[in-house]
Each structure stands twice: as C-alpha cells, then as structure tokens.
PDB file of C-alpha atoms in Angstrom:
ATOM      1  CA  ASN A  23      17.511  10.450  -5.201  1.00  0.00           C
ATOM      2  CA  ALA A  24      16.086   7.470  -6.846  1.00  0.00           C
ATOM      3  CA  GLY A  25      13.027   5.949  -5.192  1.00  0.00           C
ATOM      4  CA  VAL A  26      11.792   2.138  -3.990  1.00  0.00           C
ATOM      5  CA  MET A  27      13.170   0.012  -7.278  1.00  0.00           C
ATOM      6  CA  GLN A  28      11.523  -3.285  -7.556  1.00  0.00           C
ATOM      7  CA  ASN A  29      12.450  -5.897 -10.050  1.00  0.00           C
ATOM      8  CA  PRO A  30      10.750  -7.517 -11.758  1.00  0.00           C
ATOM      9  CA  ARG A  31       7.846  -4.976 -13.231  1.00  0.00           C
ATOM     10  CA  HIS A  32       6.725  -8.191 -14.120  1.00  0.00           C
ATOM     11  CA  LEU A  33       6.779 -12.038 -13.625  1.00  0.00           C
ATOM     12  CA  VAL A  34       5.248 -15.279 -15.017  1.00  0.00           C
ATOM     13  CA  ARG A  35       5.754 -18.915 -13.313  1.00  0.00           C
ATOM     14  CA  ARG A  36       4.005 -21.786 -13.698  1.00  0.00           C
ATOM     15  CA  ARG A  37       2.256 -23.905 -11.082  1.00  0.00           C
ATOM     16  CA  GLY A  38       5.530 -25.268  -9.089  1.00  0.00           C
ATOM     17  CA  GLN A  39       8.202 -23.138  -9.840  1.00  0.00           C
ATOM     18  CA  GLU A  40       9.610 -20.583  -7.433  1.00  0.00           C
ATOM     19  CA  ALA A  41       9.121 -16.535  -7.861  1.00  0.00           C
ATOM     20  CA  ARG A  42      12.095 -14.597  -6.668  1.00  0.00           C
ATOM     21  CA  LEU A  43      10.757 -10.473  -6.363  1.00  0.00           C
ATOM     22  CA  ARG A  44      13.314  -7.952  -4.961  1.00  0.00           C
ATOM     23  CA  CYS A  45      12.924  -4.735  -3.608  1.00  0.00           C
ATOM     24  CA  SER A  46      15.968  -1.463  -3.562  1.00  0.00           C
ATOM     25  CA  PRO A  47      14.875   0.444  -0.737  1.00  0.00           C
ATOM     26  CA  MET A  48      15.168   4.584  -0.927  1.00  0.00           C
ATOM     27  CA  LYS A  49      18.951   5.641   0.205  1.00  0.00           C
ATOM     28  CA  GLY A  50      18.660   5.903   3.705  1.00  0.00           C
ATOM     29  CA  HIS A  51      16.266   3.495   4.075  1.00  0.00           C
ATOM     30  CA  SER A  52      17.212   0.286   6.697  1.00  0.00           C
ATOM     31  CA  HIS A  53      13.452  -0.600   7.124  1.00  0.00           C
ATOM     32  CA  VAL A  54      11.269  -3.070   4.325  1.00  0.00           C
ATOM     33  CA  TYR A  55       7.758  -3.649   4.923  1.00  0.00           C
ATOM     34  CA  TRP A  56       6.467  -6.021   1.912  1.00  0.00           C
ATOM     35  CA  TYR A  57       2.601  -5.844   0.960  1.00  0.00           C
ATOM     36  CA  ARG A  58       0.300  -8.123  -1.272  1.00  0.00           C
ATOM     37  CA  GLN A  59      -2.862  -6.964  -3.275  1.00  0.00           C
ATOM     38  CA  LEU A  60      -4.839  -8.945  -4.687  1.00  0.00           C
ATOM     39  CA  PRO A  61      -7.309  -8.317  -7.778  1.00  0.00           C
ATOM     40  CA  GLU A  62     -10.234  -5.734  -6.407  1.00  0.00           C
ATOM     41  CA  GLU A  63      -8.662  -5.937  -3.094  1.00  0.00           C
ATOM     42  CA  GLY A  64      -6.731  -3.738  -0.534  1.00  0.00           C
ATOM     43  CA  LEU A  65      -3.345  -4.220   0.242  1.00  0.00           C
ATOM     44  CA  LYS A  66      -2.643  -6.495   2.801  1.00  0.00           C
ATOM     45  CA  PHE A  67       0.885  -6.526   4.996  1.00  0.00           C
ATOM     46  CA  MET A  68       3.078  -9.539   4.823  1.00  0.00           C
ATOM     47  CA  VAL A  69       6.235  -9.075   6.313  1.00  0.00           C
ATOM     48  CA  TYR A  70       8.242  -6.516   7.710  1.00  0.00           C
ATOM     49  CA  LEU A  71      12.318  -6.217   7.723  1.00  0.00           C
ATOM     50  CA  GLN A  72      15.636  -4.150   9.269  1.00  0.00           C
ATOM     51  CA  LYS A  73      18.394  -5.280   8.072  1.00  0.00           C
ATOM     52  CA  GLU A  74      19.132  -8.879   8.229  1.00  0.00           C
ATOM     53  CA  ASN A  75      16.302  -9.407  10.610  1.00  0.00           C
ATOM     54  CA  ILE A  76      12.415 -10.202  10.588  1.00  0.00           C
ATOM     55  CA  ILE A  77      10.807  -7.793  12.654  1.00  0.00           C
ATOM     56  CA  ASP A  78       7.257  -8.739  12.671  1.00  0.00           C
ATOM     57  CA  GLU A  79       6.271 -11.532   9.628  1.00  0.00           C
ATOM     58  CA  SER A  80       2.680 -11.918  11.198  1.00  0.00           C
ATOM     59  CA  GLY A  81       0.843 -11.725   7.592  1.00  0.00           C
ATOM     60  CA  MET A  82       2.939 -13.984   5.644  1.00  0.00           C
ATOM     61  CA  PRO A  83       2.120 -17.377   4.600  1.00  0.00           C
ATOM     62  CA  LYS A  84       3.358 -20.258   7.327  1.00  0.00           C
ATOM     63  CA  GLU A  85       4.453 -22.048   3.646  1.00  0.00           C
ATOM     64  CA  ARG A  86       6.255 -21.422   1.097  1.00  0.00           C
ATOM     65  CA  PHE A  87       7.000 -18.228   1.571  1.00  0.00           C
ATOM     66  CA  SER A  88      10.292 -16.760   3.007  1.00  0.00           C
ATOM     67  CA  ALA A  89      11.705 -13.439   3.024  1.00  0.00           C
ATOM     68  CA  GLU A  90      14.985 -11.560   3.293  1.00  0.00           C
ATOM     69  CA  PHE A  91      16.684  -8.404   3.987  1.00  0.00           C
ATOM     70  CA  PRO A  92      20.452  -9.346   3.677  1.00  0.00           C
ATOM     71  CA  LYS A  93      23.211  -6.597   5.083  1.00  0.00           C
ATOM     72  CA  GLU A  94      24.565  -6.124   1.143  1.00  0.00           C
ATOM     73  CA  GLY A  95      21.626  -5.899  -1.733  1.00  0.00           C
ATOM     74  CA  PRO A  96      17.902  -5.831  -1.699  1.00  0.00           C
ATOM     75  CA  SER A  97      15.637  -7.516  -0.059  1.00  0.00           C
ATOM     76  CA  ILE A  98      13.884 -10.321  -1.644  1.00  0.00           C
ATOM     77  CA  LEU A  99      10.411 -12.307  -1.454  1.00  0.00           C
ATOM     78  CA  ARG A 100      10.456 -15.502  -2.174  1.00  0.00           C
ATOM     79  CA  ILE A 101       7.761 -17.887  -2.826  1.00  0.00           C
ATOM     80  CA  GLN A 102       8.394 -21.200  -3.495  1.00  0.00           C
ATOM     81  CA  GLN A 103       6.054 -24.085  -5.850  1.00  0.00           C
ATOM     82  CA  VAL A 104       3.638 -20.986  -7.030  1.00  0.00           C
ATOM     83  CA  VAL A 105       0.314 -21.691  -7.212  1.00  0.00           C
ATOM     84  CA  ARG A 106      -2.591 -19.820  -9.112  1.00  0.00           C
ATOM     85  CA  GLY A 107      -3.639 -18.208  -6.170  1.00  0.00           C
ATOM     86  CA  ASP A 108      -0.362 -16.332  -5.862  1.00  0.00           C
ATOM     87  CA  SER A 109      -0.795 -14.010  -8.718  1.00  0.00           C
ATOM     88  CA  ALA A 110      -1.238 -10.782  -7.418  1.00  0.00           C
ATOM     89  CA  ALA A 111       0.732  -7.401  -7.090  1.00  0.00           C
ATOM     90  CA  TYR A 112       3.304  -7.521  -4.893  1.00  0.00           C
ATOM     91  CA  PHE A 113       4.385  -3.883  -3.263  1.00  0.00           C
ATOM     92  CA  CYS A 114       7.816  -2.917  -1.305  1.00  0.00           C
ATOM     93  CA  ALA A 115       7.673  -0.199   0.863  1.00  0.00           C
ATOM     94  CA  SER A 116      10.740   1.529   2.843  1.00  0.00           C
ATOM     95  CA  SER A 117      10.877   3.770   5.434  1.00  0.00           C
ATOM     96  CA  PRO A 118      13.764   5.470   7.306  1.00  0.00           C
ATOM     97  CA  GLY A 119      12.374   4.488  10.845  1.00  0.00           C
ATOM     98  CA  LEU A 120       9.897   2.943  12.742  1.00  0.00           C
ATOM     99  CA  ALA A 121       5.656   1.798  11.297  1.00  0.00           C
ATOM    100  CA  GLY A 122       3.595   4.442  10.685  1.00  0.00           C
ATOM    101  CA  VAL A 123       6.101   7.075  10.198  1.00  0.00           C
ATOM    102  CA  GLU A 124       5.935   7.322   6.122  1.00  0.00           C
ATOM    103  CA  GLN A 125       6.451   4.407   3.860  1.00  0.00           C
ATOM    104  CA  TYR A 126       7.333   5.226   0.234  1.00  0.00           C
ATOM    105  CA  PHE A 127       5.861   2.374  -2.081  1.00  0.00           C
ATOM    106  CA  GLY A 128       7.617   0.933  -5.027  1.00  0.00           C
ATOM    107  CA  PRO A 129       5.676   0.233  -8.004  1.00  0.00           C
ATOM    108  CA  GLY A 130       5.063  -3.734  -7.303  1.00  0.00           C
ATOM    109  CA  THR A 131       5.653  -6.648  -9.406  1.00  0.00           C
ATOM    110  CA  ARG A 132       2.417  -8.338 -11.111  1.00  0.00           C
ATOM    111  CA  LEU A 133       3.267 -11.734 -10.710  1.00  0.00           C
ATOM    112  CA  THR A 134       1.072 -14.373 -12.799  1.00  0.00           C
ATOM    113  CA  VAL A 135       0.619 -18.211 -12.263  1.00  0.00           C
ATOM    114  CA  THR A 136       0.018 -19.677 -15.575  1.00  0.00           C
TER     115      THR A 136
ATOM    116  CA  LYS B  25     -12.165  -6.575  13.430  1.00  0.00           C
ATOM    117  CA  ASN B  26     -10.192  -3.816  11.888  1.00  0.00           C
ATOM    118  CA  GLN B  27     -11.845  -2.550   8.645  1.00  0.00           C
ATOM    119  CA  VAL B  28     -11.366   0.374   6.278  1.00  0.00           C
ATOM    120  CA  GLU B  29     -14.355   0.875   4.337  1.00  0.00           C
ATOM    121  CA  GLN B  30     -14.527   3.351   1.386  1.00  0.00           C
ATOM    122  CA  SER B  31     -17.271   5.062  -0.782  1.00  0.00           C
ATOM    123  CA  PRO B  32     -17.911   4.968  -3.252  1.00  0.00           C
ATOM    124  CA  GLN B  33     -16.106   1.793  -5.201  1.00  0.00           C
ATOM    125  CA  SER B  34     -15.965   3.713  -8.500  1.00  0.00           C
ATOM    126  CA  LEU B  35     -16.314   7.248  -9.901  1.00  0.00           C
ATOM    127  CA  ILE B  36     -16.858   8.989 -13.387  1.00  0.00           C
ATOM    128  CA  ILE B  37     -16.217  12.728 -13.430  1.00  0.00           C
ATOM    129  CA  LEU B  38     -16.214  15.475 -16.090  1.00  0.00           C
ATOM    130  CA  GLU B  39     -13.208  17.369 -16.569  1.00  0.00           C
ATOM    131  CA  GLY B  40     -13.091  20.452 -13.842  1.00  0.00           C
ATOM    132  CA  LYS B  41     -15.780  18.929 -11.391  1.00  0.00           C
ATOM    133  CA  ASN B  42     -15.247  18.957  -8.140  1.00  0.00           C
ATOM    134  CA  CYS B  43     -15.981  15.368  -6.089  1.00  0.00           C
ATOM    135  CA  THR B  44     -15.308  13.573  -2.524  1.00  0.00           C
ATOM    136  CA  LEU B  45     -14.544  10.085  -1.699  1.00  0.00           C
ATOM    137  CA  GLN B  46     -15.560   8.345   1.436  1.00  0.00           C
ATOM    138  CA  CYS B  47     -13.482   6.582   4.435  1.00  0.00           C
ATOM    139  CA  ASN B  48     -15.229   4.994   7.173  1.00  0.00           C
ATOM    140  CA  TYR B  49     -13.129   2.782   9.596  1.00  0.00           C
ATOM    141  CA  THR B  50     -13.477   0.776  12.621  1.00  0.00           C
ATOM    142  CA  VAL B  51      -9.450   0.680  13.939  1.00  0.00           C
ATOM    143  CA  SER B  52      -8.482   0.896  17.732  1.00  0.00           C
ATOM    144  CA  PRO B  53      -6.001   2.141  18.609  1.00  0.00           C
ATOM    145  CA  PHE B  54      -5.158   4.971  15.988  1.00  0.00           C
ATOM    146  CA  SER B  55      -2.712   6.634  14.795  1.00  0.00           C
ATOM    147  CA  ASN B  56      -3.262   8.384  11.859  1.00  0.00           C
ATOM    148  CA  LEU B  57      -4.806   8.243   8.701  1.00  0.00           C
ATOM    149  CA  ARG B  58      -3.511   8.922   5.191  1.00  0.00           C
ATOM    150  CA  TRP B  59      -4.732   9.412   1.743  1.00  0.00           C
ATOM    151  CA  TYR B  60      -3.114   7.675  -1.476  1.00  0.00           C
ATOM    152  CA  LYS B  61      -2.821   8.219  -4.650  1.00  0.00           C
ATOM    153  CA  GLN B  62      -2.307   4.846  -7.050  1.00  0.00           C
ATOM    154  CA  ASP B  63      -2.130   5.268 -10.678  1.00  0.00           C
ATOM    155  CA  THR B  64      -2.876   2.115 -12.428  1.00  0.00           C
ATOM    156  CA  GLY B  65       0.472  -0.040 -12.401  1.00  0.00           C
ATOM    157  CA  ARG B  66       2.674   1.876 -10.101  1.00  0.00           C
ATOM    158  CA  GLY B  67       3.093   2.210  -6.356  1.00  0.00           C
ATOM    159  CA  PRO B  68       0.876   4.031  -3.774  1.00  0.00           C
ATOM    160  CA  VAL B  69       1.612   7.944  -3.420  1.00  0.00           C
ATOM    161  CA  SER B  70       1.274   9.693  -0.458  1.00  0.00           C
ATOM    162  CA  LEU B  71      -0.737  12.481  -0.391  1.00  0.00           C
ATOM    163  CA  THR B  72      -2.047  13.630   2.890  1.00  0.00           C
ATOM    164  CA  ILE B  73      -1.527  12.305   5.891  1.00  0.00           C
ATOM    165  CA  MET B  74      -3.547  13.157   9.532  1.00  0.00           C
ATOM    166  CA  THR B  75      -3.328  12.952  13.173  1.00  0.00           C
ATOM    167  CA  PHE B  76      -6.175  12.622  15.607  1.00  0.00           C
ATOM    168  CA  SER B  77      -6.023  15.974  16.312  1.00  0.00           C
ATOM    169  CA  GLU B  78      -6.401  17.054  12.664  1.00  0.00           C
ATOM    170  CA  ASN B  79      -9.417  17.846  11.347  1.00  0.00           C
ATOM    171  CA  THR B  80      -8.276  19.097   7.547  1.00  0.00           C
ATOM    172  CA  LYS B  81      -5.564  19.132   5.745  1.00  0.00           C
ATOM    173  CA  SER B  82      -4.666  20.328   2.028  1.00  0.00           C
ATOM    174  CA  ASN B  83      -2.354  19.627  -0.583  1.00  0.00           C
ATOM    175  CA  GLY B  84      -2.588  21.289  -3.535  1.00  0.00           C
ATOM    176  CA  ARG B  85      -6.506  20.474  -5.392  1.00  0.00           C
ATOM    177  CA  TYR B  86      -6.918  17.836  -2.238  1.00  0.00           C
ATOM    178  CA  THR B  87      -8.331  18.457   0.882  1.00  0.00           C
ATOM    179  CA  ALA B  88      -8.804  15.726   3.343  1.00  0.00           C
ATOM    180  CA  THR B  89     -10.879  15.775   6.652  1.00  0.00           C
ATOM    181  CA  LEU B  90     -11.034  13.585   9.196  1.00  0.00           C
ATOM    182  CA  ASP B  91     -13.744  13.344  11.941  1.00  0.00           C
ATOM    183  CA  ALA B  92     -12.126  11.365  15.020  1.00  0.00           C
ATOM    184  CA  ASP B  93     -15.079  10.479  16.625  1.00  0.00           C
ATOM    185  CA  THR B  94     -17.515   9.719  13.770  1.00  0.00           C
ATOM    186  CA  LYS B  95     -14.156   7.518  12.434  1.00  0.00           C
ATOM    187  CA  GLN B  96     -14.801   9.410   9.037  1.00  0.00           C
ATOM    188  CA  SER B  97     -12.541  10.477   6.355  1.00  0.00           C
ATOM    189  CA  SER B  98     -13.258  12.475   3.450  1.00  0.00           C
ATOM    190  CA  LEU B  99     -11.191  13.311   0.476  1.00  0.00           C
ATOM    191  CA  HIS B 100     -12.143  16.574  -1.700  1.00  0.00           C
ATOM    192  CA  ILE B 101     -10.816  16.488  -5.192  1.00  0.00           C
ATOM    193  CA  THR B 102     -11.485  20.398  -6.149  1.00  0.00           C
ATOM    194  CA  ALA B 103     -11.216  21.547 -10.271  1.00  0.00           C
ATOM    195  CA  SER B 104     -10.280  17.555 -11.484  1.00  0.00           C
ATOM    196  CA  GLN B 105      -7.623  16.878 -14.224  1.00  0.00           C
ATOM    197  CA  LEU B 106      -7.436  13.681 -16.704  1.00  0.00           C
ATOM    198  CA  SER B 107      -4.488  12.932 -14.666  1.00  0.00           C
ATOM    199  CA  ASP B 108      -6.561  12.637 -11.529  1.00  0.00           C
ATOM    200  CA  SER B 109      -7.601   9.501 -12.799  1.00  0.00           C
ATOM    201  CA  ALA B 110      -6.224   7.196 -10.164  1.00  0.00           C
ATOM    202  CA  SER B 111      -7.567   4.671  -7.304  1.00  0.00           C
ATOM    203  CA  TYR B 112      -7.570   6.404  -3.869  1.00  0.00           C
ATOM    204  CA  ILE B 113      -6.960   4.959  -0.672  1.00  0.00           C
ATOM    205  CA  CYS B 114      -7.651   5.356   2.512  1.00  0.00           C
ATOM    206  CA  VAL B 115      -5.220   3.896   4.841  1.00  0.00           C
ATOM    207  CA  VAL B 116      -5.302   3.891   8.595  1.00  0.00           C
ATOM    208  CA  THR B 117      -2.355   3.681  10.817  1.00  0.00           C
ATOM    209  CA  LEU B 118      -2.495   1.578  14.469  1.00  0.00           C
ATOM    210  CA  ALA B 119      -0.714   2.628  17.528  1.00  0.00           C
ATOM    211  CA  ASN B 120       1.563   0.601  19.039  1.00  0.00           C
ATOM    212  CA  GLN B 121       2.787  -1.652  16.412  1.00  0.00           C
ATOM    213  CA  ALA B 122       5.546  -2.897  14.500  1.00  0.00           C
ATOM    214  CA  GLY B 123       4.853  -4.029  10.434  1.00  0.00           C
ATOM    215  CA  THR B 124       1.016  -4.542  11.033  1.00  0.00           C
ATOM    216  CA  ALA B 125       0.611  -0.931  11.555  1.00  0.00           C
ATOM    217  CA  LEU B 126      -1.084   0.312   8.294  1.00  0.00           C
ATOM    218  CA  ILE B 127      -4.661  -0.862   7.182  1.00  0.00           C
ATOM    219  CA  PHE B 128      -5.718  -0.005   4.119  1.00  0.00           C
ATOM    220  CA  GLY B 129      -8.977   0.310   2.045  1.00  0.00           C
ATOM    221  CA  LYS B 130     -10.154  -0.738  -1.245  1.00  0.00           C
ATOM    222  CA  GLY B 131      -9.741   2.062  -2.522  1.00  0.00           C
ATOM    223  CA  THR B 132     -12.529   4.324  -4.392  1.00  0.00           C
ATOM    224  CA  THR B 133     -10.990   3.881  -8.635  1.00  0.00           C
ATOM    225  CA  LEU B 134     -12.053   7.755 -10.496  1.00  0.00           C
ATOM    226  CA  SER B 135     -12.607   8.196 -14.254  1.00  0.00           C
ATOM    227  CA  VAL B 136     -11.958  11.519 -15.032  1.00  0.00           C
ATOM    228  CA  SER B 137     -13.335  12.216 -18.544  1.00  0.00           C
ATOM    229  CA  SER B 138     -13.052  15.158 -21.100  1.00  0.00           C
TER     230      SER B 138
END
C-alpha cells in the first residue's frame, strides 16, 4: 500500500518560470491538503481539496498560485511566474475523510528558484 | 491568534539518554494535539494524537502528555537511539474547521550522538 507520492522531489526554476508540483494521495483517500514550509519555519496550510472541488484555499496567495484535484490523476499545485520567495518545501497530505482526522504526508517537493 | 510554540529549538543528547520536548499552544477551539517526527528530507510522520480528555499517550519509547488547562504538552523520549535524530513537531487541530485545521509549531531539532 503505497503512501502519498509527490513528484518531483526536487525542482529548480528560474525567476518567471512556472512550477508544477504533483501529489498522488494514498489509495482510498479523496482529501488532499497542500502545505508550504519555508526555511526555519513550521508548515503552513495552503489549500484543501476533494475530488474536483476546492474546499478551502484560505492559505494560498491570491496571485500566481492555483491548485486542482481532477477526477482522474494527481493533485497539482501550480505556481506561475515564480519568485525567489517561493523557494520552499511543499508538502502534500491526504486523508480518507474530513480535516481533523489523521493526515498522511508525502515526502515533499523542494522548490528552488534561482 | 492561534499559535504553537516549541522549546527548545534544538537539542543534542548522547545515545541512550532520555529527553523531553515542550509545546505550548494558544489555539481555540481545541480538537486534538499531535506530535510528528520529521526526518531530514522527508514528510512528517505521526507519533501520537491526544484529545482534550487524554493526559498521556505512549508509542513505544515516545510518551506524550497533555495538560489542557495550562495548554501545554510534552514529548518524552526514553533511551534515545541514533535514529531518533529528527525534527519533532507539535501540531494542534482546531475544532470545527476544514482545511485550516492544523496549526504547526516550528519543531525541535533533536540530534542524538554516539
């Protein structure tokens, strides 16, 4: 039973490029959460999705960031026109039900913007 | 403001010794408190979860305590091993929330040396 999968594990982008981060939840999980961890900081919530729906995006910057979780395929976190401040580790977690129940985390994608 | 504060920021101990990590929180309404272990370059893995009515919870050599009155928690590690070297994160869950339910501390970095 594979855990939460994230790819790529490391991503380097130049300023102004687009970054696409993928997350495949655990089998049977239909809830996905994205978190960002800046250096020396704790994880911060970004967005919570169920299949084909964004439930809560209150932690996501209003511009350049978007997320989706299609009926088929992985969840995608997309960052357009990346800037140096976007450099961070992005973690995805999944759960079988509502927030507050156990969330299982993926290994993260480390984004470096040069 | 909902916050989770952890201390110490970092800790170095000898293999075989015990240690205790602290967590203070100002989160309301409270649902539960979790301790996660995060190895370098990996996602957080849950160690324990405690609800309001639970005072202590053990998982092998890890024992967590919770004082809901003073809003404090501790994680005690017994007979430390080299593999315990990691970041330990205290996470408090808000009740009645969706995606923004988890409030993360910055973590305590534990280094176990031989």
